[in-house]
Short mmCIF file of C-alpha atoms in Angstrom, two decimals:
data_model
loop_
_atom_site.label_atom_id
_atom_site.label_comp_id
_atom_site.label_asym_id
_atom_site.label_seq_id
_atom_site.Cartn_x
_atom_site.Cartn_y
_atom_site.Cartn_z
CA MET A 4 -33.41 32.36 42.04
CA ALA A 5 -29.83 32.55 43.44
CA GLU A 6 -29.49 28.75 43.34
CA ALA A 7 -30.67 28.71 39.68
CA ASN A 8 -28.09 31.31 38.73
CA LEU A 9 -25.37 29.36 40.53
CA ASP A 10 -26.35 26.18 38.65
CA LYS A 11 -26.22 28.04 35.42
CA LYS A 12 -22.69 29.38 36.10
CA GLN A 13 -21.52 25.88 36.97
CA GLU A 14 -22.88 24.36 33.77
CA VAL A 15 -19.95 22.93 31.85
CA LYS A 16 -20.10 23.13 28.08
CA PRO A 17 -18.85 20.15 26.07
CA PRO A 18 -15.58 20.60 24.17
CA PRO A 19 -15.90 21.67 20.54
CA GLY A 20 -15.23 18.41 18.76
CA LEU A 21 -17.64 16.47 21.02
CA LYS A 22 -20.29 19.15 20.75
CA ALA A 23 -20.16 19.08 16.94
CA ILE A 24 -20.83 15.33 16.87
CA ILE A 25 -23.56 15.59 19.52
CA ASP A 26 -25.26 18.38 17.56
CA HIS A 27 -25.05 16.30 14.36
CA LEU A 28 -26.61 13.25 16.03
CA GLY A 29 -29.28 15.50 17.53
CA GLN A 30 -30.38 16.45 14.00
CA VAL A 31 -30.42 12.84 12.83
CA TYR A 32 -32.17 11.52 15.98
CA PRO A 33 -34.14 14.58 17.35
CA GLU A 34 -36.50 12.28 19.27
CA GLN A 35 -33.60 10.61 21.16
CA PRO A 36 -31.71 13.48 22.91
CA ASN A 37 -30.40 11.16 25.60
CA PRO A 38 -29.48 7.78 24.06
CA LEU A 39 -28.16 4.88 26.04
CA GLN A 40 -24.42 5.17 26.22
CA VAL A 41 -21.36 3.14 27.15
CA THR A 42 -18.83 5.38 28.94
CA THR A 43 -15.13 4.73 29.54
CA LEU A 44 -14.50 5.19 33.32
CA LEU A 45 -10.78 5.84 33.07
CA LYS A 46 -10.09 8.00 30.04
CA TYR A 47 -7.27 7.10 27.63
CA TRP A 48 -5.31 10.25 28.28
CA LEU A 49 -5.39 9.45 32.00
CA GLY A 50 -3.84 6.03 31.43
CA GLY A 51 -6.92 3.96 30.59
CA GLN A 52 -6.86 1.18 28.00
CA ASP A 53 -9.98 2.10 26.07
CA PRO A 54 -9.53 4.99 23.65
CA LEU A 55 -13.20 5.62 22.85
CA ASP A 56 -14.66 7.97 25.50
CA TYR A 57 -18.24 7.10 24.67
CA ILE A 58 -20.35 4.86 22.47
CA SER A 59 -23.92 5.98 21.96
CA MET A 60 -26.63 3.49 21.07
CA TYR A 61 -29.67 4.71 19.13
CA ASN A 62 -32.89 2.88 18.39
CA TYR A 63 -33.81 2.99 14.72
CA PRO A 64 -37.45 1.82 14.36
CA GLY A 65 -37.08 0.79 10.71
CA ASP A 66 -38.59 2.07 7.42
CA ALA A 67 -40.63 -0.53 5.53
CA ASP A 68 -40.99 1.71 2.48
CA ARG A 69 -37.25 1.83 2.04
CA ASN A 70 -36.61 -1.72 3.16
CA ILE A 71 -34.62 -0.61 6.21
CA PRO A 72 -35.16 -3.09 9.06
CA PRO A 73 -35.47 -2.04 12.75
CA HIS A 74 -31.98 -1.98 14.17
CA TRP A 75 -29.61 -0.58 16.85
CA HIS A 76 -27.19 2.15 15.75
CA TYR A 77 -23.86 2.37 17.64
CA ILE A 78 -21.64 5.46 17.29
CA SER A 79 -18.19 6.04 18.77
CA PHE A 80 -16.61 9.17 20.23
CA GLY A 81 -12.79 9.37 20.49
CA LEU A 82 -11.02 8.57 17.29
CA SER A 83 -11.67 12.16 16.16
CA ASP A 84 -10.34 15.06 18.19
CA LEU A 85 -13.07 15.71 20.75
CA HIS A 86 -11.22 18.26 22.85
CA GLY A 87 -8.97 20.26 20.54
CA ASP A 88 -6.25 20.73 23.19
CA GLU A 89 -3.86 17.91 22.19
CA ARG A 90 -4.60 15.81 25.25
CA VAL A 91 -5.27 12.85 22.96
CA HIS A 92 -4.52 13.87 19.32
CA LEU A 93 -1.52 15.91 18.32
CA ARG A 94 -2.28 18.44 15.64
CA GLU A 95 -0.65 17.74 12.29
CA GLU A 96 0.49 20.66 10.13
CA GLU A 97 -1.69 21.26 7.11
CA SER A 98 -4.05 18.37 8.15
CA THR A 99 -7.75 19.10 7.74
CA ARG A 100 -8.75 16.02 9.68
CA SER A 101 -9.99 15.98 13.23
CA GLY A 102 -7.69 13.62 15.10
CA MET A 103 -7.58 10.40 13.08
CA GLY A 104 -10.33 11.79 10.91
CA PHE A 105 -13.11 9.36 11.63
CA GLU A 106 -15.46 7.75 14.11
CA LEU A 107 -16.85 4.18 14.05
CA THR A 108 -20.49 3.16 13.69
CA PHE A 109 -22.28 -0.20 13.56
CA ARG A 110 -25.90 -1.13 12.69
CA LEU A 111 -27.22 -4.33 14.27
CA ALA A 112 -30.60 -5.75 13.13
CA LYS A 113 -32.98 -6.50 15.91
CA THR A 114 -33.68 -10.18 16.43
CA GLU A 115 -37.10 -11.79 15.99
CA ALA A 116 -37.29 -12.20 19.75
CA GLU A 117 -36.62 -8.47 20.31
CA LEU A 118 -39.30 -7.46 17.77
CA LYS A 119 -41.85 -9.89 19.29
CA GLN A 120 -41.16 -8.62 22.83
CA HIS A 121 -41.69 -5.03 21.69
CA ILE A 122 -45.04 -5.93 20.17
CA GLU A 123 -46.17 -7.76 23.29
CA PHE A 124 -44.79 -5.22 25.72
CA PRO A 125 -44.67 -1.83 23.90
CA GLU A 126 -44.20 0.12 27.15
CA LYS A 127 -41.22 -1.89 28.28
CA PRO A 128 -37.90 -0.08 27.50
CA GLN A 129 -35.77 -1.76 24.88
CA ARG A 130 -32.14 -2.33 25.68
CA PRO A 131 -29.56 -2.97 22.93
CA PRO A 132 -26.86 -5.66 23.19
CA THR A 133 -23.55 -4.28 24.45
CA TRP A 134 -21.20 -6.58 22.54
CA PRO A 135 -21.05 -4.20 19.54
CA ALA A 136 -19.68 -1.53 21.84
CA ASN A 137 -16.83 -3.96 22.82
CA LEU A 138 -16.26 -4.62 19.11
CA LEU A 139 -15.89 -0.98 18.33
CA GLN A 140 -13.68 -0.46 21.36
CA SER A 141 -11.33 -3.23 20.12
CA ILE A 142 -11.11 -1.67 16.68
CA GLY A 143 -10.51 1.76 18.17
CA ARG A 144 -7.75 0.33 20.38
CA TYR A 145 -6.06 -1.19 17.34
CA CYS A 146 -6.19 2.11 15.48
CA PHE A 147 -4.61 3.94 18.41
CA GLU A 148 -1.93 1.35 19.04
CA THR A 149 -0.80 1.04 15.41
CA GLY A 150 -1.58 4.54 14.11
CA ASN A 151 -3.47 2.89 11.29
CA GLY A 152 -6.70 4.62 10.17
CA LEU A 153 -9.66 3.07 8.32
CA CYS A 154 -10.94 3.94 4.89
CA PHE A 155 -14.14 3.09 3.07
CA GLY A 156 -13.71 -0.27 1.36
CA ASP A 157 -11.20 -1.61 3.95
CA ASN A 158 -11.66 -5.05 5.43
CA ILE A 159 -10.81 -6.71 8.74
CA PRO A 160 -10.46 -10.52 9.11
CA TRP A 161 -11.88 -10.99 12.61
CA ARG A 162 -11.77 -14.80 12.33
CA LYS A 163 -14.36 -15.39 15.01
CA SER A 164 -18.03 -14.73 15.46
CA LEU A 165 -18.57 -11.05 16.02
CA ASP A 166 -20.92 -11.61 19.01
CA GLY A 167 -19.00 -14.56 20.39
CA SER A 168 -21.64 -17.08 19.56
CA ALA A 169 -20.93 -20.52 18.08
CA THR A 170 -23.60 -20.30 15.40
CA SER A 171 -23.18 -17.02 13.48
CA LYS A 172 -21.29 -17.13 10.18
CA LEU A 173 -20.46 -13.45 10.30
CA GLN A 174 -16.81 -13.54 11.25
CA SER A 175 -15.24 -10.71 9.26
CA LEU A 176 -15.76 -7.02 8.70
CA LEU A 177 -15.89 -4.48 5.81
CA VAL A 178 -15.80 -0.71 6.22
CA ALA A 179 -18.39 1.54 4.55
CA GLN A 180 -19.53 5.14 4.87
CA ASP A 181 -22.42 5.48 7.26
CA PRO A 182 -25.40 6.31 5.00
CA GLN A 183 -27.00 8.63 7.58
CA LEU A 184 -24.05 10.35 9.12
CA GLY A 185 -21.66 10.79 6.17
CA CYS A 186 -18.93 13.36 6.77
CA ILE A 187 -19.08 16.53 8.94
CA GLU A 188 -16.97 19.61 9.53
CA THR A 189 -16.10 20.31 13.20
CA PRO A 190 -14.05 23.07 14.83
CA THR A 191 -11.18 20.51 15.05
CA GLY A 192 -11.44 19.26 11.46
CA THR A 193 -13.39 16.82 9.26
CA VAL A 194 -14.88 13.65 10.66
CA ASP A 195 -15.92 10.64 8.49
CA PHE A 196 -18.28 8.11 10.00
CA CYS A 197 -16.90 4.65 9.11
CA GLN A 198 -19.60 1.98 9.44
CA ILE A 199 -18.40 -1.53 10.35
CA VAL A 200 -20.31 -4.19 8.45
CA GLY A 201 -20.34 -7.87 9.37
CA VAL A 202 -19.71 -10.24 6.49
CA PHE A 203 -19.15 -13.92 5.66
CA GLU A 204 -15.67 -15.32 5.11
CA ASN A 205 -16.20 -15.69 1.35
CA GLU A 206 -17.45 -12.09 1.16
CA LEU A 207 -14.21 -10.92 2.84
CA GLU A 208 -12.14 -13.15 0.52
CA GLN A 209 -13.68 -11.62 -2.60
CA ALA A 210 -13.34 -8.12 -1.18
CA SER A 211 -9.70 -8.81 -0.57
CA ARG A 212 -9.13 -10.20 -4.05
CA TRP A 213 -11.07 -7.50 -5.88
CA ASN A 214 -12.61 -4.46 -4.26
CA GLY A 215 -14.19 -3.86 -0.85
CA ARG A 216 -16.52 -1.16 -2.17
CA GLY A 217 -17.66 -3.47 -4.96
CA VAL A 218 -18.68 -6.22 -2.49
CA LEU A 219 -20.45 -3.63 -0.32
CA ASN A 220 -22.43 -2.60 -3.36
CA PHE A 221 -23.47 -6.29 -3.83
CA LEU A 222 -24.59 -6.41 -0.19
CA ARG A 223 -26.68 -3.27 -0.66
CA GLN A 224 -28.78 -4.85 -3.37
CA ASP A 225 -31.08 -6.84 -1.06
CA VAL A 226 -32.45 -6.40 2.47
CA GLN A 227 -31.33 -9.96 3.31
CA THR A 228 -27.68 -8.93 3.03
CA GLY A 229 -28.06 -5.50 4.66
CA GLY A 230 -29.89 -3.36 2.17
CA ASP A 231 -29.03 0.29 1.39
CA TRP A 232 -28.00 0.92 4.97
CA LEU A 233 -25.87 -2.27 5.30
CA VAL A 234 -27.52 -3.39 8.53
CA THR A 235 -25.66 -6.36 10.02
CA ASN A 236 -27.99 -9.30 10.72
CA MET A 237 -26.21 -11.82 12.95
CA GLU A 238 -28.86 -14.42 11.97
CA ARG A 239 -28.20 -14.20 8.27
CA PRO A 240 -27.87 -17.79 6.99
CA MET A 241 -26.27 -17.32 3.56
CA SER A 242 -23.68 -15.11 1.90
CA VAL A 243 -24.50 -12.78 -0.99
CA PHE A 244 -22.76 -15.19 -3.39
CA GLU A 245 -24.91 -18.10 -2.25
CA LEU A 246 -28.12 -16.05 -2.45
CA PHE A 247 -27.25 -14.46 -5.82
CA PRO A 248 -24.69 -16.62 -7.71
CA GLU A 249 -24.64 -14.21 -10.66
CA THR A 250 -22.86 -11.64 -8.46
CA LEU A 251 -19.76 -13.82 -8.32
CA LEU A 252 -19.64 -14.04 -12.13
CA ASN A 253 -19.97 -10.26 -12.33
CA LEU A 254 -17.20 -9.85 -9.76
CA GLN A 255 -14.81 -12.17 -11.66
CA ASP A 256 -15.54 -10.27 -14.86
CA ASP A 257 -14.76 -6.95 -13.21
CA LEU A 258 -11.66 -8.35 -11.60
CA GLU A 259 -10.34 -9.45 -15.02
CA LYS A 260 -11.01 -5.99 -16.53
CA GLN A 261 -10.04 -3.67 -13.63
CA GLY A 262 -7.59 -5.63 -11.50
CA SER A 263 -7.56 -5.90 -7.72
CA ASP A 264 -7.47 -3.13 -5.11
CA LEU A 265 -5.54 -5.36 -2.70
CA ALA A 266 -2.04 -3.91 -2.71
CA GLY A 267 -0.38 -6.14 -0.09
CA VAL A 268 -0.49 -8.69 2.69
CA ASN A 269 1.44 -9.39 5.88
CA ALA A 270 3.69 -12.34 5.12
CA GLU A 271 6.77 -14.17 6.22
CA PHE A 272 9.57 -14.05 3.62
CA THR A 273 13.31 -14.18 3.32
CA PHE A 274 15.59 -13.26 0.44
CA ARG A 275 19.21 -13.50 -0.67
CA GLU A 276 21.14 -12.02 -3.55
CA LEU A 277 21.91 -14.17 -6.55
CA LYS A 278 25.41 -12.99 -7.45
CA SER A 279 26.98 -12.53 -10.84
CA THR A 280 30.60 -12.17 -11.78
CA ARG A 281 30.49 -8.34 -11.85
CA GLN A 282 31.59 -6.27 -8.88
CA LEU A 283 28.81 -5.78 -6.34
CA LYS A 284 28.10 -2.38 -4.82
CA GLN A 285 27.39 -3.88 -1.46
CA GLU A 286 26.49 -7.37 -0.36
CA VAL A 287 23.03 -7.64 1.14
CA ASP A 288 21.17 -10.60 2.67
CA PHE A 289 18.04 -11.09 4.65
CA MET A 290 19.68 -12.17 7.88
CA ALA A 291 22.01 -9.21 8.04
CA LEU A 292 19.34 -6.69 7.06
CA SER A 293 16.79 -8.07 9.59
CA GLU A 294 19.34 -8.04 12.42
CA LYS A 295 20.43 -4.50 11.51
CA CYS A 296 16.86 -3.26 11.42
CA ALA A 297 15.95 -4.92 14.73
CA ASN A 298 18.98 -3.52 16.50
CA GLU A 299 18.48 0.00 15.21
CA GLU A 300 14.73 -0.04 15.96
CA ASN A 301 15.11 -1.49 19.42
CA ASN A 302 17.82 1.05 20.33
CA ARG A 303 15.96 4.09 19.25
CA PRO A 304 14.21 6.17 22.01
CA LEU A 305 10.51 5.54 22.41
CA THR A 306 7.98 8.32 22.51
CA GLU A 307 5.49 8.46 25.34
CA THR A 308 2.72 7.20 23.08
CA GLN A 309 4.82 4.23 21.84
CA MET A 310 5.62 3.29 25.42
CA LYS A 311 1.87 2.97 26.18
CA ARG A 312 1.19 0.74 23.14
CA GLU A 313 0.57 -2.95 23.56
CA GLU A 314 0.26 -5.68 20.95
CA PRO A 315 -2.89 -5.12 18.84
CA SER A 316 -5.83 -7.16 20.14
CA PHE A 317 -7.08 -8.38 16.73
CA PRO A 318 -5.60 -9.29 13.34
CA GLN A 319 -4.40 -6.50 11.11
CA SER A 320 -6.77 -5.34 8.44
CA MET A 321 -6.56 -7.22 5.22
CA SER A 322 -6.85 -4.26 3.01
CA MET A 323 -3.90 -2.33 1.91
CA SER A 324 -5.68 -0.62 -0.95
CA SER A 325 -3.72 2.62 -1.45
CA ASN A 326 -2.20 3.12 -4.87
CA SER A 327 0.64 5.16 -3.35
CA LEU A 328 3.91 3.36 -3.87
CA HIS A 329 5.41 5.14 -0.86
CA LYS A 330 2.72 3.58 1.41
CA SER A 331 3.68 0.15 0.25
CA CYS A 332 6.44 0.17 2.89
CA PRO A 333 4.48 1.02 6.01
CA LEU A 334 7.26 0.23 8.40
CA ASP A 335 7.39 2.04 11.71
CA PHE A 336 11.11 2.70 11.38
CA GLN A 337 13.18 3.69 8.35
CA PRO A 338 16.73 5.05 8.26
CA GLN A 339 17.26 8.64 7.21
CA ALA A 340 17.54 9.11 3.41
CA PRO A 341 18.73 5.56 2.56
CA ASN A 342 20.60 4.87 -0.68
CA CYS A 343 19.28 2.20 -2.97
CA ILE A 344 21.62 -0.88 -3.24
CA SER A 345 21.24 -2.61 -6.59
CA LEU A 346 21.31 -6.40 -6.62
CA ASP A 347 22.39 -8.62 -9.58
CA GLY A 348 19.67 -11.11 -8.92
CA ILE A 349 17.35 -12.22 -6.13
CA GLU A 350 16.06 -15.45 -4.57
CA ILE A 351 12.84 -14.97 -2.60
CA THR A 352 11.45 -17.53 -0.13
CA LEU A 353 7.77 -17.00 0.69
CA ALA A 354 5.64 -18.83 3.27
CA PRO A 355 3.11 -21.36 1.95
CA GLY A 356 0.24 -19.53 3.66
CA VAL A 357 0.58 -16.51 1.35
CA ALA A 358 1.47 -18.37 -1.82
CA LYS A 359 -2.10 -17.93 -3.08
CA TYR A 360 -1.44 -14.21 -3.42
CA LEU A 361 1.36 -14.73 -5.98
CA LEU A 362 -1.02 -15.17 -8.95
CA LEU A 363 -3.18 -12.29 -7.73
CA ALA A 364 -0.14 -10.09 -7.38
CA ILE A 365 0.92 -10.71 -11.01
CA LYS A 366 -2.42 -11.20 -12.78
CA ASP A 367 -4.55 -8.65 -10.92
CA ARG A 368 -1.97 -6.08 -9.87
CA ILE A 369 1.28 -6.09 -11.93
CA ARG A 370 -0.57 -6.82 -15.17
CA HIS A 371 -2.65 -3.72 -14.61
CA GLY A 372 0.38 -1.50 -13.99
CA ARG A 373 0.29 -1.57 -10.21
CA HIS A 374 2.39 -2.89 -7.35
CA PHE A 375 2.04 -5.53 -4.58
CA THR A 376 3.75 -5.77 -1.16
CA PHE A 377 4.62 -8.65 1.13
CA LYS A 378 5.37 -7.12 4.61
CA ALA A 379 7.21 -8.96 7.36
CA GLN A 380 7.47 -7.37 10.77
CA HIS A 381 10.55 -5.34 9.92
CA LEU A 382 11.02 -5.64 6.17
CA ALA A 383 8.79 -5.10 3.15
CA LEU A 384 9.12 -6.65 -0.29
CA THR A 385 7.32 -4.90 -3.18
CA LEU A 386 6.80 -6.24 -6.67
CA VAL A 387 6.58 -3.31 -9.09
CA ALA A 388 5.20 -2.99 -12.60
CA GLU A 389 7.22 -1.11 -15.25
CA SER A 390 4.69 1.79 -15.36
CA VAL A 391 4.78 2.47 -11.64
CA THR A 392 6.38 5.83 -10.94
CA GLY A 393 8.60 6.68 -7.92
CA SER A 394 10.17 3.26 -7.57
CA ALA A 395 13.86 2.79 -6.90
CA VAL A 396 14.30 0.04 -9.47
CA THR A 397 14.41 0.14 -13.30
CA VAL A 398 14.30 -2.33 -16.17
CA SER A 399 18.12 -2.20 -16.32
CA GLU A 400 18.48 -2.58 -12.52
CA PRO A 401 15.34 -4.45 -11.52
CA TYR A 402 16.32 -5.55 -7.95
CA GLY A 403 17.09 -3.09 -5.20
CA VAL A 404 17.17 -2.58 -1.43
CA LEU A 405 16.11 0.85 -0.11
CA GLY A 406 16.61 0.95 3.64
CA TYR A 407 14.47 -1.98 4.83
CA TRP A 408 12.36 -2.02 1.67
CA ILE A 409 13.24 -4.62 -1.06
CA GLN A 410 11.85 -3.74 -4.51
CA VAL A 411 11.58 -6.11 -7.46
CA LEU A 412 10.63 -4.77 -10.89
CA ILE A 413 8.59 -7.21 -13.03
CA PRO A 414 9.05 -6.27 -16.71
CA ASP A 415 5.95 -6.40 -18.95
CA GLU A 416 7.29 -9.24 -21.04
CA LEU A 417 7.79 -11.45 -17.99
CA VAL A 418 4.20 -11.12 -16.71
CA PRO A 419 2.60 -13.81 -18.99
CA ARG A 420 5.43 -16.23 -18.25
CA LEU A 421 4.97 -15.79 -14.47
CA MET A 422 1.18 -16.26 -14.74
CA GLU A 423 1.59 -19.47 -16.72
CA ASP A 424 4.30 -20.84 -14.49
CA PHE A 425 2.31 -20.08 -11.31
CA ARG A 426 -0.76 -21.86 -12.77
CA SER A 427 1.33 -24.81 -13.87
CA ALA A 428 2.73 -25.10 -10.35
CA GLY A 429 -0.79 -25.09 -8.82
CA LEU A 430 -0.49 -21.66 -7.26
CA HIS A 431 -3.98 -20.11 -7.22
CA GLU A 432 -6.30 -18.33 -4.86
CA ASN A 433 -7.32 -21.40 -2.86
CA CYS A 434 -3.94 -23.10 -2.69
CA GLU A 435 -1.53 -23.60 0.14
CA PRO A 436 1.32 -25.86 -1.04
CA LYS A 437 2.10 -28.79 1.22
CA GLN A 438 5.53 -29.38 -0.25
CA ARG A 439 8.44 -27.04 -1.08
CA LEU A 440 8.19 -25.46 -4.56
CA GLU A 441 11.02 -23.90 -6.57
CA LEU A 442 10.45 -21.74 -9.61
CA GLU A 443 13.33 -20.13 -11.53
CA TRP A 444 13.75 -17.66 -14.43
CA PRO A 445 17.56 -17.86 -15.15
CA ASP A 446 17.49 -15.25 -17.90
CA LYS A 447 16.18 -12.72 -15.28
CA ASN A 448 18.40 -14.06 -12.47
CA LEU A 449 15.21 -14.51 -10.43
CA LYS A 450 14.24 -17.42 -8.26
CA LEU A 451 11.15 -18.00 -6.10
CA ILE A 452 10.81 -20.64 -3.37
CA VAL A 453 7.57 -21.45 -1.59
CA ASP A 454 8.57 -22.90 1.76
CA GLN A 455 8.50 -21.91 5.43
CA PRO A 456 11.29 -19.34 5.90
CA GLU A 457 13.74 -19.90 8.66
CA PRO A 458 12.94 -17.67 11.64
CA VAL A 459 15.34 -14.79 12.22
CA LEU A 460 16.27 -13.67 15.71
CA PRO A 461 13.15 -15.35 17.28
CA ASN A 462 13.38 -13.37 20.49
CA VAL A 463 13.53 -10.08 18.66
CA LEU A 464 11.59 -10.58 15.45
CA PRO A 465 8.51 -12.63 15.97
CA MET A 466 6.69 -13.08 12.65
CA SER A 467 3.07 -14.06 12.36
CA LEU A 468 2.29 -17.21 10.44
CA ASP A 469 -1.02 -15.59 9.44
CA ALA A 470 -1.48 -14.08 6.04
CA ALA A 471 -3.34 -11.09 7.44
CA PRO A 472 -3.77 -8.47 4.75
CA LEU A 473 -1.94 -5.32 5.22
CA LYS A 474 -3.52 -2.16 6.47
CA MET A 475 -2.28 1.17 5.14
#
């Protein structure tokens, strides 16, 4: 009896955030109180490289009546605040989120071989593949290192087979809300469960051009493409647009009516001022601004968290879908209260790899009263529609530099001219010009060049050649 009491006294209760998630999963999977679990040996707050403390793996047997196939369900612990004592996540004033406000999940369809083995040997324990746990850990590491969260409808261009095989065509990811887990309240704040969904390259492309949630809704329509629960099947042979060609026509129709949710991409660019005869407030060019930004950023003191960060281990998410103009300049460093410098005119040089986004930016964003951003490592260039509020530029002064953020206002009457000129120059969604292109609108003192920009301070400002869409 004494030993039993001693054991009871030594029992350690899980911290509040962790307990809330465990209790929630216990209600969803009451028959699996002790699921298989991947555990980080050296915790992140002790200097480890993996931010997710645990990844639980549940066995979902399937539900034929609802067309939900048998699958493995992976759930992370660590992006939300598990401990509530600031050992990992600092508390933000007035924030209702727990830590970063979400955890990751992934649903992997069981293979034919796994299902056959279970029928033949029903007593033999089933063991899930562990590669999805590594996938979630990589995404979690990226979120920690960059401070970028995920939202429903976001997308991630992985650019390689998710399981490392040479045969699977699923090489990209969309983010949905987990249909079972939803959102919960914990003692440390709210936690959304963001489900990672494997998709084809053309499914990612259309989600980038139009709307991630819209493409997810197409995938839900049939069990072959994931069904209501968006179960990733690594053996899926065809994309939703190949299986159901009418969905692409519906998408294009909605894109024409509603515009695109893609608000920006990572891109190499340079600019220079096109001068007029009037007195300039201050001369600004790309080289000077880039050098100034690099020097100021490199000389500022680093926080302990920043000192621990390494280069993200996978491409940045393609989706910058926020409609907030302020978030169009997601630069890590900005000077205090910068004054806007007005330019007489502007010449922009944009890398060929992102030229395909020019027509989208004007036709599917500016035309619908929105904005679009091209973000280099240290500078951001935002095209702004007349109706966008909060911008630093106006119809009378359409070109401005605000800190390290260049803004270009596109007046309504210029939009159809730009669309026609881009199409005439062969700039469309599938194009990457092989030769230098120059387009000019002298009455607006605006010039656009599609060519590889000259690198600036290569040892200080490495810029990716990849047109990875921007994560907000």
